[in-house]
Short mmCIF file of C-alpha atoms and ligand atoms in Angstrom, two decimals:
data_model
loop_
_atom_site.label_atom_id
_atom_site.label_comp_id
_atom_site.label_asym_id
_atom_site.label_seq_id
_atom_site.Cartn_x
_atom_site.Cartn_y
_atom_site.Cartn_z
CA MET A 447 150.72 17.08 78.28
CA LYS A 448 147.32 16.79 78.98
CA LYS A 449 146.13 14.89 81.86
CA ARG A 450 144.13 11.75 80.98
CA VAL A 451 140.77 11.65 82.24
CA GLY A 452 138.31 8.74 82.31
CA VAL A 453 134.40 9.40 82.04
CA LEU A 454 131.87 6.81 83.91
CA ILE A 455 128.44 7.11 82.64
CA SER A 456 125.31 5.08 82.66
CA GLY A 457 122.59 6.84 79.47
CA THR A 458 122.56 9.91 77.91
CA GLY A 459 126.12 11.41 78.98
CA SER A 460 125.50 15.17 78.14
CA ASN A 461 127.62 15.58 80.65
CA MET A 462 130.52 13.52 79.46
CA LYS A 463 129.92 15.45 75.93
CA ALA A 464 130.33 18.44 77.95
CA LEU A 465 133.89 17.32 79.37
CA VAL A 466 135.11 15.76 75.95
CA SER A 467 134.39 19.17 74.04
CA ALA A 468 136.15 21.30 77.18
CA GLY A 469 139.13 18.73 76.64
CA ARG A 470 139.79 19.12 73.14
CA GLU A 471 139.89 23.12 73.63
CA ALA A 472 143.72 23.63 72.90
CA ALA A 473 144.44 25.24 76.28
CA SER A 474 142.69 22.55 78.07
CA LEU A 475 145.05 21.15 80.85
CA PHE A 476 142.86 17.71 80.07
CA GLU A 477 141.46 15.43 78.11
CA VAL A 478 138.81 12.39 78.01
CA VAL A 479 140.59 9.30 76.87
CA CYS A 480 138.18 6.93 77.35
CA VAL A 481 134.55 6.36 78.40
CA ALA A 482 132.94 3.52 80.10
CA SER A 483 129.79 2.41 81.09
CA ASN A 484 127.59 0.10 82.83
CA LYS A 485 124.61 -0.45 80.41
CA VAL A 486 125.00 -1.68 77.06
CA ASP A 487 122.57 0.68 75.63
CA ALA A 488 123.83 4.23 77.29
CA GLY A 489 123.61 6.42 74.50
CA GLY A 490 126.69 8.36 75.35
CA ILE A 491 128.48 5.23 74.41
CA ALA A 492 128.01 5.29 70.58
CA TRP A 493 128.55 9.07 71.10
CA ALA A 494 131.93 8.51 72.43
CA ARG A 495 132.53 5.96 69.86
CA GLU A 496 131.76 8.10 67.02
CA GLN A 497 133.93 10.85 68.57
CA GLY A 498 136.71 8.28 68.33
CA ILE A 499 137.20 7.64 71.83
CA ALA A 500 137.91 4.45 73.43
CA THR A 501 134.92 2.82 74.83
CA GLN A 502 134.11 0.19 77.45
CA VAL A 503 130.99 -1.40 78.30
CA ILE A 504 131.07 -3.74 81.35
CA ASN A 505 127.25 -4.73 81.84
CA HIS A 506 126.77 -4.71 85.61
CA LYS A 507 124.58 -7.97 85.27
CA ASP A 508 126.99 -9.92 84.09
CA PHE A 509 128.53 -10.02 87.86
CA ALA A 510 127.07 -11.79 91.11
CA THR A 511 128.46 -8.81 93.13
CA ARG A 512 128.79 -5.15 93.45
CA GLU A 513 132.73 -6.05 93.93
CA ALA A 514 132.88 -8.19 91.61
CA PHE A 515 131.57 -5.33 88.62
CA ASP A 516 133.85 -3.20 90.67
CA THR A 517 137.07 -5.29 89.93
CA ALA A 518 136.59 -5.36 86.69
CA LEU A 519 135.59 -1.75 85.76
CA ASN A 520 138.83 -0.74 88.09
CA VAL A 521 140.95 -3.27 85.87
CA TYR A 522 139.76 -1.52 82.49
CA LEU A 523 140.16 1.93 84.23
CA GLN A 524 143.74 1.07 85.34
CA SER A 525 144.63 -0.76 82.46
CA GLN A 526 144.19 3.21 80.32
CA ARG A 527 146.44 5.16 82.92
CA LEU A 528 144.09 7.61 83.86
CA ASP A 529 145.12 10.37 86.00
CA LEU A 530 141.69 11.55 87.18
CA ILE A 531 138.45 9.71 86.75
CA ALA A 532 135.11 11.65 86.42
CA CYS A 533 131.63 10.19 86.89
CA ALA A 534 128.80 11.83 85.21
CA GLY A 535 125.65 10.27 85.03
CA PHE A 536 127.09 7.10 86.86
CA MET A 537 124.27 5.43 88.47
CA ARG A 538 125.82 2.66 90.34
CA ILE A 539 126.44 2.58 93.94
CA MET A 540 130.73 1.44 93.81
CA THR A 541 132.30 0.08 96.49
CA PRO A 542 135.93 0.32 98.29
CA VAL A 543 137.32 -2.11 95.82
CA LEU A 544 136.76 0.89 92.95
CA ILE A 545 136.98 3.81 94.88
CA THR A 546 140.18 2.95 97.29
CA PRO A 547 142.47 3.00 94.41
CA TRP A 548 141.33 6.70 92.80
CA ALA A 549 141.15 8.20 96.69
CA GLY A 550 141.57 12.06 96.06
CA ARG A 551 141.19 11.44 91.77
CA MET A 552 137.61 10.33 91.12
CA LEU A 553 134.72 13.30 91.00
CA ASN A 554 130.96 13.16 90.86
CA ILE A 555 128.60 15.68 89.56
CA HIS A 556 125.45 15.22 91.66
CA PRO A 557 122.10 17.43 90.88
CA SER A 558 121.35 19.11 94.35
CA LEU A 559 123.04 21.29 96.43
CA LEU A 560 124.97 18.61 98.57
CA PRO A 561 124.44 17.71 101.43
CA LYS A 562 120.99 17.97 100.72
CA TYR A 563 119.19 15.12 98.62
CA LYS A 564 121.61 12.71 98.04
CA GLY A 565 120.55 10.05 96.16
CA LEU A 566 117.75 9.36 93.26
CA HIS A 567 114.77 11.86 92.48
CA THR A 568 116.61 14.78 93.57
CA HIS A 569 114.69 17.68 91.86
CA GLN A 570 111.06 16.08 92.98
CA ARG A 571 112.52 16.14 96.22
CA ALA A 572 113.56 19.92 96.31
CA ILE A 573 110.31 20.84 94.84
CA ASP A 574 108.19 19.07 97.59
CA ALA A 575 110.07 20.45 100.37
CA GLY A 576 109.49 23.98 99.41
CA ASP A 577 112.43 24.75 98.81
CA LYS A 578 113.74 28.23 97.05
CA GLU A 579 116.38 26.99 95.22
CA ALA A 580 118.23 23.98 93.61
CA GLY A 581 121.25 23.48 91.92
CA CYS A 582 124.07 20.58 91.46
CA SER A 583 127.70 19.77 93.22
CA VAL A 584 131.00 18.40 91.75
CA HIS A 585 132.38 16.69 94.79
CA PHE A 586 134.82 14.26 95.59
CA VAL A 587 133.70 10.60 95.11
CA THR A 588 134.46 8.76 98.71
CA ALA A 589 132.75 5.40 100.56
CA GLU A 590 130.00 7.27 101.37
CA LEU A 591 126.83 7.74 98.17
CA ASP A 592 127.28 11.61 97.19
CA GLY A 593 129.08 12.05 100.82
CA GLY A 594 132.61 13.16 99.83
CA ALA A 595 133.96 16.61 99.77
CA VAL A 596 132.33 19.25 98.01
CA ILE A 597 134.25 21.39 95.22
CA ALA A 598 132.23 23.43 93.91
CA GLN A 599 127.95 24.33 93.42
CA VAL A 600 126.13 26.01 91.48
CA ARG A 601 122.59 27.68 92.70
CA VAL A 602 119.27 27.89 90.36
CA PRO A 603 115.99 29.02 91.40
CA ILE A 604 112.72 27.31 91.71
CA LEU A 605 110.51 29.17 90.12
CA ALA A 606 106.83 29.11 90.21
CA GLY A 607 105.11 25.95 88.94
CA GLU A 608 108.15 24.21 88.59
CA THR A 609 107.97 20.29 87.98
CA ALA A 610 111.12 18.12 87.96
CA GLU A 611 111.67 18.07 84.80
CA THR A 612 111.58 21.90 83.95
CA LEU A 613 114.17 22.28 87.26
CA ALA A 614 116.26 19.36 86.29
CA ALA A 615 116.72 20.56 82.41
CA ARG A 616 117.85 24.15 83.77
CA VAL A 617 119.85 22.74 86.51
CA LEU A 618 121.46 20.61 83.65
CA VAL A 619 122.46 23.46 81.42
CA GLU A 620 124.81 24.28 85.00
CA GLU A 621 126.23 21.41 85.15
CA HIS A 622 127.63 21.66 81.80
CA LYS A 623 129.41 24.34 82.67
CA LEU A 624 130.10 23.60 86.24
CA TYR A 625 131.99 20.06 85.73
CA PRO A 626 134.28 21.18 82.57
CA GLU A 627 135.55 24.20 85.15
CA VAL A 628 135.65 21.74 88.27
CA LEU A 629 137.82 19.49 86.38
CA SER A 630 139.85 22.12 84.80
CA ASP A 631 140.90 23.47 88.92
CA VAL A 632 141.16 19.90 90.10
CA THR A 633 143.87 19.33 87.11
CA SER A 634 146.00 22.35 87.05
CA LEU A 635 146.11 21.15 91.19
CA ILE A 636 147.75 17.13 90.75
C1 GAR B 1302 123.04 14.57 85.41
O1 GAR B 1302 122.13 15.10 85.63
C2 GAR B 1302 123.60 13.80 86.46
O2 GAR B 1302 123.60 15.16 87.38
C3 GAR B 1302 122.79 13.06 87.36
O3 GAR B 1302 122.40 12.24 86.18
C4 GAR B 1302 122.44 13.20 85.14
C5 GAR B 1302 123.05 12.66 84.04
O4 GAR B 1302 122.78 13.06 82.67
N1 GAR B 1302 123.43 12.22 88.27
C6 GAR B 1302 123.34 11.24 89.27
O5 GAR B 1302 122.03 11.58 89.65
C7 GAR B 1302 124.23 11.23 89.99
N2 GAR B 1302 123.86 10.15 91.43
P1 GAR B 1302 124.00 12.85 81.62
O6 GAR B 1302 123.71 11.27 81.31
O7 GAR B 1302 123.00 13.55 80.60
O8 GAR B 1302 125.37 13.44 82.01
#
């Protein structure tokens, strides 16, 4: 049986779509069974719903504390009997309330060559620093923001005249290939 994966998003969800599509291949070891968002207007939620995938929106603004939001999200994720969680553009700082129950089973994709450029504006920071290359990393989620063990990375050269937008677009293409590959590899180990 395919391993059950839940995906967390906050926006467009292009990485989520790449995971859904990879999971639908007959030989895939995993399938995306639910998509959850902290944003009511996350574009990816409407798409997932149209695809017949279980969706859940839990608006973080409805909660007084990070822990209260994380508790509600964790209750939903536990109810889905998931083997793994893939954060894909989930723009929330998570607390141990959410992270600890999924330790070793929660992955994230980050648009930098970690440990460089944790947090936001990764591409602009790489350009401003004069770096010759940027990229993306898939890592395990731990309580340290973007700090868990890196599983795999892809490097992308920074070209002359590059802007954060052009670089982000080229890195995103690589994210869509890397994340399904890593999820498949991790799935085969659990
Ligand atoms: C992706 O580039 C992802 O790596 C990044 O947000 C984008 C989401 O795009 N994630 C982070 O910055 C997490 N710190 P998507 O919604 O189209 O997948």
